XYZ file of C-alpha atoms in Angstrom:
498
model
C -57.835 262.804 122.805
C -60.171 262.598 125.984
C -61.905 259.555 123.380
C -59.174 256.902 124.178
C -59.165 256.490 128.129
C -63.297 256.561 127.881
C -62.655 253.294 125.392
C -60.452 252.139 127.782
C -62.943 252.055 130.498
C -64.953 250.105 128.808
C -62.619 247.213 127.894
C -61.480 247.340 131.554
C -65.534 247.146 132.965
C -66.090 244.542 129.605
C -62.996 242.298 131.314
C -63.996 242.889 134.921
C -67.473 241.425 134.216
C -66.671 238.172 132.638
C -64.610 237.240 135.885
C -66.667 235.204 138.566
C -67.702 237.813 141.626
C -66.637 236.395 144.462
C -69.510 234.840 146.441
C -71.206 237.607 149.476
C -70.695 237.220 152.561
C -73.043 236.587 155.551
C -74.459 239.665 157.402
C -73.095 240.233 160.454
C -75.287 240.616 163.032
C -75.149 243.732 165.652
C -74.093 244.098 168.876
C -77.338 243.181 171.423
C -75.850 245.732 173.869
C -75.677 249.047 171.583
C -77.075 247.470 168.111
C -75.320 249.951 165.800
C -71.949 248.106 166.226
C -71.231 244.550 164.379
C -70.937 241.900 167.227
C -67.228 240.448 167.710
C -67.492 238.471 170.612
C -70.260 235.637 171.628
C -70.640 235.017 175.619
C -72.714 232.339 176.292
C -72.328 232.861 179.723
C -74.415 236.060 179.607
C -77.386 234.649 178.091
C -76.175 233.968 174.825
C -75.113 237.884 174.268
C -73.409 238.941 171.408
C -70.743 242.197 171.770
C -69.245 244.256 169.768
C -65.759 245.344 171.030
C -66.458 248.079 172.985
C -69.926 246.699 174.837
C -67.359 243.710 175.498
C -64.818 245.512 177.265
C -67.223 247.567 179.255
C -69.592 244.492 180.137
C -67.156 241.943 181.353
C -64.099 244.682 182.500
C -64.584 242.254 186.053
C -65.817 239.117 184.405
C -65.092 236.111 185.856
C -63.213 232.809 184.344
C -66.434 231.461 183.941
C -67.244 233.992 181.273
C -66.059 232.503 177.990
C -66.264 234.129 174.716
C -65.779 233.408 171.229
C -65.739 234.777 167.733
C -69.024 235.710 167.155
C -69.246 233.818 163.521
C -68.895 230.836 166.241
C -72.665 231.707 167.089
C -74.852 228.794 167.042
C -77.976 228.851 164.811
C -81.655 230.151 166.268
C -84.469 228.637 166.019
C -86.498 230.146 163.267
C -89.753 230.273 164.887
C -88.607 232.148 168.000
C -84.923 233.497 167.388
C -83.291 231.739 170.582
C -80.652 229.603 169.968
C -81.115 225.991 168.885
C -80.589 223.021 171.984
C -81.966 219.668 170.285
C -82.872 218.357 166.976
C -86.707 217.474 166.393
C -86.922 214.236 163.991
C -90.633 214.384 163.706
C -90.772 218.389 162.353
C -86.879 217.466 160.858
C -85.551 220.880 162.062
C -83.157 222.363 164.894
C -85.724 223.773 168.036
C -84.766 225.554 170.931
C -86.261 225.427 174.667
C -89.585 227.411 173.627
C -90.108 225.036 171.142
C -89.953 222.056 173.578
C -92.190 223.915 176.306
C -95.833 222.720 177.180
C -98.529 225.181 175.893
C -95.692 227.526 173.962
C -93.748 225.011 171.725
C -94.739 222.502 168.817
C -92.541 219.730 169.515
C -93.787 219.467 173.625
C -96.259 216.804 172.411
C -94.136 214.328 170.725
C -91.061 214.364 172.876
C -89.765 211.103 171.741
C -88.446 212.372 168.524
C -86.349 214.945 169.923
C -82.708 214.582 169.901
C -79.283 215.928 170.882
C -78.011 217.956 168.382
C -74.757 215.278 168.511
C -76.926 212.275 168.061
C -78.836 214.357 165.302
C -75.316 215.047 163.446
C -74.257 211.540 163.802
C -77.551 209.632 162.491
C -77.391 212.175 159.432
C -73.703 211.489 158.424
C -74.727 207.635 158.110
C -77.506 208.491 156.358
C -74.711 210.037 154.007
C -72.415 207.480 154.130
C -74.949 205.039 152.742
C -76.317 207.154 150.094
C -72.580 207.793 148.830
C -72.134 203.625 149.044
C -75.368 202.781 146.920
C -74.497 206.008 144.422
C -70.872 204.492 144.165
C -72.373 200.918 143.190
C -74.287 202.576 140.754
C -71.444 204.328 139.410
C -69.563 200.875 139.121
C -72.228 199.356 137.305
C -72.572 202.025 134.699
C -69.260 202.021 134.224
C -69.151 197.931 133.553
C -71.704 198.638 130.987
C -70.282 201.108 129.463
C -67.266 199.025 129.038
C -69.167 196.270 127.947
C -70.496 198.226 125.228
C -67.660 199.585 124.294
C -65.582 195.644 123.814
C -68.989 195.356 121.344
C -69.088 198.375 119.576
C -64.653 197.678 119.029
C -65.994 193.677 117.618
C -68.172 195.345 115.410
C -65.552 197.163 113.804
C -63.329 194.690 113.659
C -65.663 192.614 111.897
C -67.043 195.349 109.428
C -63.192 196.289 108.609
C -62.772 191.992 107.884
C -65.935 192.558 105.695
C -64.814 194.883 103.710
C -61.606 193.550 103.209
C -63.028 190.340 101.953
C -65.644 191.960 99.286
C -62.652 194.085 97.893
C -60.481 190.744 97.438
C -63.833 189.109 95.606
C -63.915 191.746 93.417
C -60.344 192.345 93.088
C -60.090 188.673 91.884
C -63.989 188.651 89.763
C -62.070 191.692 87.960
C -58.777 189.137 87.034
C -61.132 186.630 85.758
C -62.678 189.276 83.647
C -59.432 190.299 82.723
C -58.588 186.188 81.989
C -61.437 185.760 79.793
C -60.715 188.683 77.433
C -56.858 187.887 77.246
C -55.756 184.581 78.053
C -52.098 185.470 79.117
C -50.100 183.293 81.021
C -48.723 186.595 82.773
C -52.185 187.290 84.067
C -52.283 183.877 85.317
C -49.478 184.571 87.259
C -51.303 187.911 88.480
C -54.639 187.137 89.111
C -54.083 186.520 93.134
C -56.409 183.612 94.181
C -57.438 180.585 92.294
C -61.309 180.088 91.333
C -61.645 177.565 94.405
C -60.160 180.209 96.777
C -62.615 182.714 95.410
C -65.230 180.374 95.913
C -64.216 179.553 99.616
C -64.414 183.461 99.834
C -67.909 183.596 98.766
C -69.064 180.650 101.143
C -67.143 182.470 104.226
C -68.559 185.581 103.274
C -71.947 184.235 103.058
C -71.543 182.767 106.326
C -70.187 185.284 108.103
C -73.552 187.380 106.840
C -75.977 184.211 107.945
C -74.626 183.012 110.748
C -71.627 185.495 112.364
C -73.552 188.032 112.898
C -76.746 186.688 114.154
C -74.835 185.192 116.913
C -73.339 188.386 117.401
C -76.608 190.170 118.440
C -77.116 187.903 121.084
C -73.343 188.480 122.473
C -72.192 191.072 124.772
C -68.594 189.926 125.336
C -65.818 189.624 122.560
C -64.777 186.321 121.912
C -61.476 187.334 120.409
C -60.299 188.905 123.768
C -60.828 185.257 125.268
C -58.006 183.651 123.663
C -56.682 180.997 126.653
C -53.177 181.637 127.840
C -51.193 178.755 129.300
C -48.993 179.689 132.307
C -47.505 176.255 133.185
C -46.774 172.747 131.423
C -45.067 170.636 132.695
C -43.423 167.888 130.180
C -43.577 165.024 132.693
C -47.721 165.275 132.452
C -47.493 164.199 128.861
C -49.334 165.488 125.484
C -52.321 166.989 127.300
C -54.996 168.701 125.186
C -55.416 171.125 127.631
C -52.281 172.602 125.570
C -54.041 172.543 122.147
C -57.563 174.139 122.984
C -58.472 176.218 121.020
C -59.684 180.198 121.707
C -63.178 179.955 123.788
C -66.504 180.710 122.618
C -68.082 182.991 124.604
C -71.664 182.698 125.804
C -73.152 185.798 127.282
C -76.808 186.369 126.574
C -79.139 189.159 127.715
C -80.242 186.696 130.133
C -77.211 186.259 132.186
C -76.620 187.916 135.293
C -73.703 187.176 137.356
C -73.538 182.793 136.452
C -71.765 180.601 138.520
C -71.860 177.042 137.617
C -72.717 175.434 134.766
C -74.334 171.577 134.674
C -74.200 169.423 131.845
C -77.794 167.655 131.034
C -78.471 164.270 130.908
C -78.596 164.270 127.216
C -75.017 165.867 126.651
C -76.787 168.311 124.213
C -76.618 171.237 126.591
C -76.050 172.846 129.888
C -77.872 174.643 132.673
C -76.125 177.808 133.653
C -77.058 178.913 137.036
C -77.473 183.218 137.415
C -77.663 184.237 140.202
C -78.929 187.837 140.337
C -82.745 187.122 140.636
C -82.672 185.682 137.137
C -83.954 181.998 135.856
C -81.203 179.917 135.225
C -80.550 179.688 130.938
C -80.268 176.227 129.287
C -77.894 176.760 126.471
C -77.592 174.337 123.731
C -73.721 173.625 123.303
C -73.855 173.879 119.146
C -75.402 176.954 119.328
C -78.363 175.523 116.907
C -80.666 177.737 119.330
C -81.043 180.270 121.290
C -80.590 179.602 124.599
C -84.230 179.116 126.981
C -84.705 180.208 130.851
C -85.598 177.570 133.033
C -88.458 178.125 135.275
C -88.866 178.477 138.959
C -84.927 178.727 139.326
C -84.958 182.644 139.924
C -81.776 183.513 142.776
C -80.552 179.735 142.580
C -76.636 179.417 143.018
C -76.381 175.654 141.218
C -78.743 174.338 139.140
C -78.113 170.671 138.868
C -79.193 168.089 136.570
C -80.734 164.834 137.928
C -83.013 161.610 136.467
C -86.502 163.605 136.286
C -85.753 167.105 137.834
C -83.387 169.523 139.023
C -81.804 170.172 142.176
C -81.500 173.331 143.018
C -79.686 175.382 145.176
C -80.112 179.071 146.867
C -77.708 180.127 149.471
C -79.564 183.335 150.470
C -82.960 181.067 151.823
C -80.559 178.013 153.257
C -82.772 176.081 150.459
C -81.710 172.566 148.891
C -84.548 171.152 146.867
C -85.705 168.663 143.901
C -87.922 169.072 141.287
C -90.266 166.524 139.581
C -91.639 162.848 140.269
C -89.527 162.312 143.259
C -89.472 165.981 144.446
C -88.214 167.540 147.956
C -87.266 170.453 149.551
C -84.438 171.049 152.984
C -84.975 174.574 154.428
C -82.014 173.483 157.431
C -78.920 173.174 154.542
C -76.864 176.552 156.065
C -75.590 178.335 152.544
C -75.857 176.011 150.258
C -72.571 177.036 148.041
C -72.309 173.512 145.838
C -73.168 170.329 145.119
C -72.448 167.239 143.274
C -74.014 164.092 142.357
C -72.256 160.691 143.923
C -74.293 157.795 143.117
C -77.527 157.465 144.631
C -76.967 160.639 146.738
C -75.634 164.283 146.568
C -73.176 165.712 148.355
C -73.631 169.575 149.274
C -71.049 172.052 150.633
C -72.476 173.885 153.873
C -70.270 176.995 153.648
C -72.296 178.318 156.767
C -70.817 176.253 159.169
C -67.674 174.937 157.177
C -68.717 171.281 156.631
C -70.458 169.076 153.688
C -73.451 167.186 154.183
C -74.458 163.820 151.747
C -77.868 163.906 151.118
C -80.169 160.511 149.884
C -80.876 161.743 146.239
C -84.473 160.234 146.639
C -85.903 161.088 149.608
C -83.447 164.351 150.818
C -83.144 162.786 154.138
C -79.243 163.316 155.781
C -77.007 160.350 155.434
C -73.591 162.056 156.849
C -71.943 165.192 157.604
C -68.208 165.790 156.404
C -65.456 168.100 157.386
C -66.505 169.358 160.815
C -62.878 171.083 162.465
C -61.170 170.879 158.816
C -62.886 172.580 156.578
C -62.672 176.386 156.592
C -65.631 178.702 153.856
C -66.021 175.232 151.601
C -67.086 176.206 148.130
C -67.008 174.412 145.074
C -67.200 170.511 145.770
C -66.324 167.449 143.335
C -66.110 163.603 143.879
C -63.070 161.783 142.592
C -63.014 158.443 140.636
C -62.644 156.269 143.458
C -65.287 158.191 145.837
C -63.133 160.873 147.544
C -64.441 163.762 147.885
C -62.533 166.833 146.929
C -63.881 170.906 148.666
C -62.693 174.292 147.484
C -61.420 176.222 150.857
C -61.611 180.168 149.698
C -60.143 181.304 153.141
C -57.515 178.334 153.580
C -56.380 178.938 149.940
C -56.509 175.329 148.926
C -58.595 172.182 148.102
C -59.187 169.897 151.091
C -59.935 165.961 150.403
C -62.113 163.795 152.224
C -62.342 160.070 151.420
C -66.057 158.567 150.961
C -66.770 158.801 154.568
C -65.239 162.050 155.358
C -61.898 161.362 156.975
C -59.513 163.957 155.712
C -56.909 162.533 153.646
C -54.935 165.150 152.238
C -54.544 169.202 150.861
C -53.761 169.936 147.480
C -52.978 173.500 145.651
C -51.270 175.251 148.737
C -49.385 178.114 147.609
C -50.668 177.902 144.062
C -54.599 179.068 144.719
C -55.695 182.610 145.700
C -59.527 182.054 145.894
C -60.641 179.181 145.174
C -64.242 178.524 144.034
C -65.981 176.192 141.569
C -64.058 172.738 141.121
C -64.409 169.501 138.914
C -62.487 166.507 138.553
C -62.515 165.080 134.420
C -61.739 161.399 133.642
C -58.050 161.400 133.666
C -57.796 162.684 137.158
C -57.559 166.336 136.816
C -58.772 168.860 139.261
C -59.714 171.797 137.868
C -60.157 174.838 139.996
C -61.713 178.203 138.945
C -59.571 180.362 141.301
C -61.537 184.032 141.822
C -58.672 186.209 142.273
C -55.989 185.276 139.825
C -58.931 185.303 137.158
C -57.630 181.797 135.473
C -59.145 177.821 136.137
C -55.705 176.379 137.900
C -54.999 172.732 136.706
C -54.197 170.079 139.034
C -52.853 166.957 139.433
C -55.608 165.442 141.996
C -52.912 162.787 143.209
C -50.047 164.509 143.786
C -51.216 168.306 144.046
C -48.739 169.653 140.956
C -49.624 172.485 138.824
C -51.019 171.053 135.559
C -51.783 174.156 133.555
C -53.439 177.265 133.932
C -56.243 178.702 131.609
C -56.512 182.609 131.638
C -60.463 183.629 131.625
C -60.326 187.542 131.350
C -62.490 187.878 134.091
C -63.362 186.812 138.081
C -63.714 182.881 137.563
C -66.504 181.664 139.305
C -67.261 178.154 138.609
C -66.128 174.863 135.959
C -67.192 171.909 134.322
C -65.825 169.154 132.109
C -68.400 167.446 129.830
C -68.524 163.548 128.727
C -67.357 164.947 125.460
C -64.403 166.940 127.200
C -65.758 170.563 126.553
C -64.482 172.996 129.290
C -66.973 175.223 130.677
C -66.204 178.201 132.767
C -68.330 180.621 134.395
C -67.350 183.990 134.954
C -68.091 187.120 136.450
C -67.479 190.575 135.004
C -67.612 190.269 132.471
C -70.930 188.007 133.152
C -70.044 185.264 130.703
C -69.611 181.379 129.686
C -66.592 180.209 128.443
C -66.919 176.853 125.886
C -63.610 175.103 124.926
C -64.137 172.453 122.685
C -62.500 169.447 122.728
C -63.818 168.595 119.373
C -62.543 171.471 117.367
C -58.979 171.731 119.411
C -55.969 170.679 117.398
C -53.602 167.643 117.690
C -51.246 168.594 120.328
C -47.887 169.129 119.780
């Protein structure tokens, strides 16, 4: 009988212990005027004195206003070296000190006085100390988390094309095994069975094969899904006529291990590829537009914004040094060009967007030497810049929402995309007149009519559009940012429009 309340105990101490114990609490230190009692009150007027309740009500039974106490947990800390409490904040030693401490002859810190400070200014210097720790770990944070989004669009492609793998091998064999079945009983019935005919099976095979050879070679070099890239047209008007901006197909999407945040892509001389410019500390990638290789960094063009192609060079561009400069035979370099965002080629010269001091500057393509500056009291953060078929020149305003143009010599003539941009950045003009503007916020290239300013189309880019380009062949190339990516829409392979 007494068996059961023992057992009983023991659940109860087995159940007790697997609980958390509350954290202890701090000592409490005594009174200074008895020391047997715990202190309850803290008078800094009487030297810092602690009391307990009693020494307090005998000590200051006449005290004066003057005499202000609080709780004693309200104590302030004491210095550990001599147990007074703490007045200033030693940088040098990186520890609270008290007057002792700041003494000649008694106290450490008396010989380096200028690192001492208020224990205020000490508080406030350490909570921005915080605040930027917390900033660079949250960046940090963000770009984990990019990557690990990254990888996970990959690892879903992969499945997707494993799962379209194995689906084709099981139709091969499904139809191999009705040609088997053919051969040893030629019945019209199994004709009518069999699924695909023999040149189906054979397209099969070929796809199959290429899918192995080629798919998923490119694949490995990819970090972005194509398939989630699939255009989406927002606006067409019927008045604009059969545009193939309304037949393109769904983009190819270019992101190498090389890439780090592009923003513009050039088209070479040759037409056989483009220079994509990264701007993260990275060379700038020439990539090959039939993907026959794999694309090459270009030297020298580490932290460069544009990377543009000329006769016998490059001209590069890098907004962080104020640097505008040409490489090769006829080479030069401008250290005075204030942020460099953009630039385009117009003739014999280029003409540069100077999104420092919210004008454009033309440049002599030769020699580098200034021929005009553009846009002085009109232009507001000019971006991307593009020259029209008759000269004007057309600049991407981010903060005035809109595309400002300037005729050859600068005179403003008019404003297009008012209302219809958010941020604009990159722009290009193609041979029918068409402005195309990759506009940051709404993550989408915004097409334009450059003579009347009308909404043309819009092309969805699944990410923070940074800069575009039309080739001679018509191929649409965006630049994006997050992911870090080039977007190729081929003229060539788009279908008839409709």
């Amino acid at each position: 009988m007494a068996s059961a309340p023992i057992a009983e105990g023991k659940n109860e101490s087995a159940s007790c212990t697997s609980r958390v114990a509350p954290a202890p609490k701090p000592p409490q230190k005594l009174c200074e005027e008895c020391g047997e009692r715990e202190s309850t009150f803290f008078c800094k007027f009487c030297h810092n004195v602690s009391y307990c309740v009693e020494c307090d009500a005998a000590v200051h039974v006449r005290a004066r206003k003057d005499h202000v106490r609080v709780p004693a947990d309200q104590r302030p800390p004491e210095c550990s070296i001599h147990n007074k409490l703490v007045e200033a904040y030693c940088a040098k030693e990186q520890r609270l000190v008290c007057g002792s401490c700041l003494m000649v002859g008694v106290g450490t810190c008396a010989d380096h006085a200028k690192d001492i400070l208020t224990i205020d200014k000490a508080a406030i210097k350490a909570r921005t100390a915080l605040s930027t720790v917390e900033a660079e770990l949250s960046q940090d944070v963000k770009k984990i988390t990019d990557e690990l989004s990254k990888i996970e669009e990959l690892r879903m492609l992969l499945d997707e094309r494993t799962a379209c793998l194995q689906q084709g091998v099981f139709e091969t064999t499904g139809s191999l095994t009705s040609l088997a079945a053919l051969h040893t009983q030629p019945d019209m019935n199994v004709l009518d069975q069999m699924g695909p005919s023999l040149e189906q099976v054979e397209q099969m095979r070929a796809g199959l094969q290429g899918l192995l050879s080629g798919e998923w070679q490119w694949l490995a070099r990819l970090r972005t899904a194509s398939s989630t890239l699939a255009p989406v047209i927002l606006a067409s008007p019927a008045k604009a006529g059969p545009l193939d901006l309304l037949a393109l197909p769904a983009p190819r999407s270019v992101a190498c291990a090389g890439m780090a945040s592009p923003t513009e892509a050039r088209e070479a001389l040759d037409g056989a590829s483009v220079y994509v410019a990264n701007w993260d500390g990275m060379p700038a990638l020439q990539i090959w537009l039939n993907n026959s290789q794999v694309p090459a960094p270009v030297a020298n063009t580490a932290k460069a914004n544009i990377v543009l192609p000329v006769e016998d060079g490059l001209v590069l561009l890098r907004s962080d040094s104020n640097i505008v400069e040409r490489t090769g035979p006829h080479a030069w370099k401008r250290t005075d060009i204030n942020k460099p965002f953009s630039a385009v080629v117009a003739g014999t010269s280029i003409v540069v967007s100077e999104n420092g001091v919210n004008q454009v500057v033309r440049l002599d393509l030769r020699t580098g030497a200034t021929l005009g500056v553009y846009g002085k009291g009109v232009l507001k953060s000019p971006c991307g810049i593009a020259v029209g078929a008759s000269g004007e020149i057309l600049v991407a305003s981010s903060s005035a929402k809109s595309v400002t143009v300037l005729d050859s010599q600068g005179t403003f003539v008019r404003t297009l995309g008012l209302g219809l941009l958010q941020c604009p950045q990159g722009i290009c003009v193609d041979t029918l007149g068409r402005l195309y503007v990759a506009d940051w916020t709404s993550n989408s290239i915004v097409v334009l009519d450059c003579a009347t300013g009308a909404r043309i189309a819009s092309i969805a880019t699944n990410g923070k559009a940074r800069g575009v380009s039309v080739t001679k062949e018509g191929d649409i190339l965006i630049c994006t940012r997050g992911p870090d990516a080039m977007l190729v829409f081929s003229r060539a392979n788009a279908p008839a429009p409709v």
